[in-house]
Coordinates of C-alpha atoms in Angstrom, one line a residue:
X11 CA 142.4 125.6 41.9
X12 CA 140.4 123.1 44.0
X13 CA 141.6 123.0 47.6
X14 CA 141.7 119.2 47.6
X15 CA 143.7 119.0 44.4
X16 CA 146.2 121.5 45.8
X17 CA 146.7 119.3 48.9
X18 CA 147.0 116.2 46.7
X19 CA 149.6 117.8 44.5
X20 CA 151.6 119.0 47.5
X21 CA 151.5 115.6 49.1
X22 CA 152.6 113.8 46.0
X23 CA 155.5 116.1 45.5
X24 CA 156.7 115.7 49.1
X25 CA 155.7 112.1 49.8
X26 CA 159.2 110.6 49.5
X27 CA 160.9 112.8 52.2
X28 CA 157.8 112.4 54.5
X29 CA 158.0 108.6 54.3
X30 CA 161.7 108.5 54.9
X31 CA 161.4 110.9 57.8
X32 CA 158.6 108.8 59.3
X33 CA 160.6 105.6 58.9
X34 CA 163.7 107.1 60.6
X35 CA 161.7 108.5 63.5
X36 CA 159.9 105.2 64.2
X37 CA 163.1 103.2 63.7
X38 CA 165.0 105.4 66.2
X39 CA 162.1 105.1 68.8
X40 CA 162.2 101.3 68.5
X41 CA 166.0 101.3 68.6
X42 CA 166.1 103.4 71.8
X43 CA 163.5 101.2 73.5
X44 CA 165.6 98.1 72.7
X45 CA 162.7 96.4 70.9
X46 CA 164.7 94.4 68.4
X47 CA 161.8 92.1 67.2
X48 CA 159.6 95.0 66.5
X49 CA 162.5 96.8 64.8
X50 CA 163.1 93.8 62.4
X51 CA 159.4 93.6 61.5
X52 CA 159.2 97.4 61.0
X53 CA 162.3 97.2 58.7
X54 CA 160.6 94.6 56.5
X55 CA 157.5 96.8 56.3
X56 CA 159.6 99.9 55.7
X57 CA 161.3 98.2 52.7
X58 CA 157.9 97.4 51.2
X59 CA 156.6 100.9 51.8
X60 CA 159.7 102.5 50.2
X61 CA 159.1 100.2 47.2
X62 CA 155.6 101.5 46.9
X63 CA 156.6 105.2 47.3
X64 CA 159.7 105.3 45.1
X65 CA 158.6 103.0 42.3
X66 CA 154.8 103.4 42.0
X67 CA 154.7 102.3 38.3
X68 CA 156.6 99.2 38.9
X69 CA 154.4 98.4 41.9
X70 CA 151.3 98.9 39.8
X71 CA 152.6 96.6 37.1
X72 CA 153.6 93.9 39.6
X73 CA 150.2 94.0 41.3
X74 CA 148.4 93.9 38.0
X75 CA 150.4 90.8 37.0
X76 CA 149.5 89.1 40.3
X77 CA 145.9 90.1 40.0
X78 CA 145.6 88.9 36.4
X79 CA 147.4 85.7 37.1
X80 CA 145.3 84.7 40.1
X81 CA 141.9 86.3 39.8
X82 CA 141.3 86.8 36.1
X83 CA 142.9 83.5 34.9
X84 CA 141.6 81.4 37.7
X85 CA 144.6 80.9 39.9
X86 CA 146.6 77.7 39.7
X87 CA 146.7 76.0 36.3
X88 CA 144.2 73.2 35.8
X89 CA 145.7 69.7 35.9
X90 CA 143.0 68.2 33.8
X91 CA 141.7 66.0 36.6
X92 CA 138.2 65.7 37.9

C-alpha cells in the first residue's frame, strides 16, 4: 500500500474525533482567557466546520448548487433591461 494512501485512509477514518477534540480544546482556551467575542466567532466557525466534516456529501451538493446557480448560469436573473 502506498504510504500517502495509508495516511489519507487513517485521517479520513479519524477526522470526526480529531475535529471535535480540536474544537473543544480551542473553545476551552478561549473560555479560560475570558475572550467572549473570539469565542462567539469561533463557535460560528466551528458549526460550519462540523457541517463540513459530518456531512460531506450534503456540503458537496450545496456548494455545487451555489456554484451552478452563480457561475454557470450567470448569477442574478436578467431583467430584460439594457
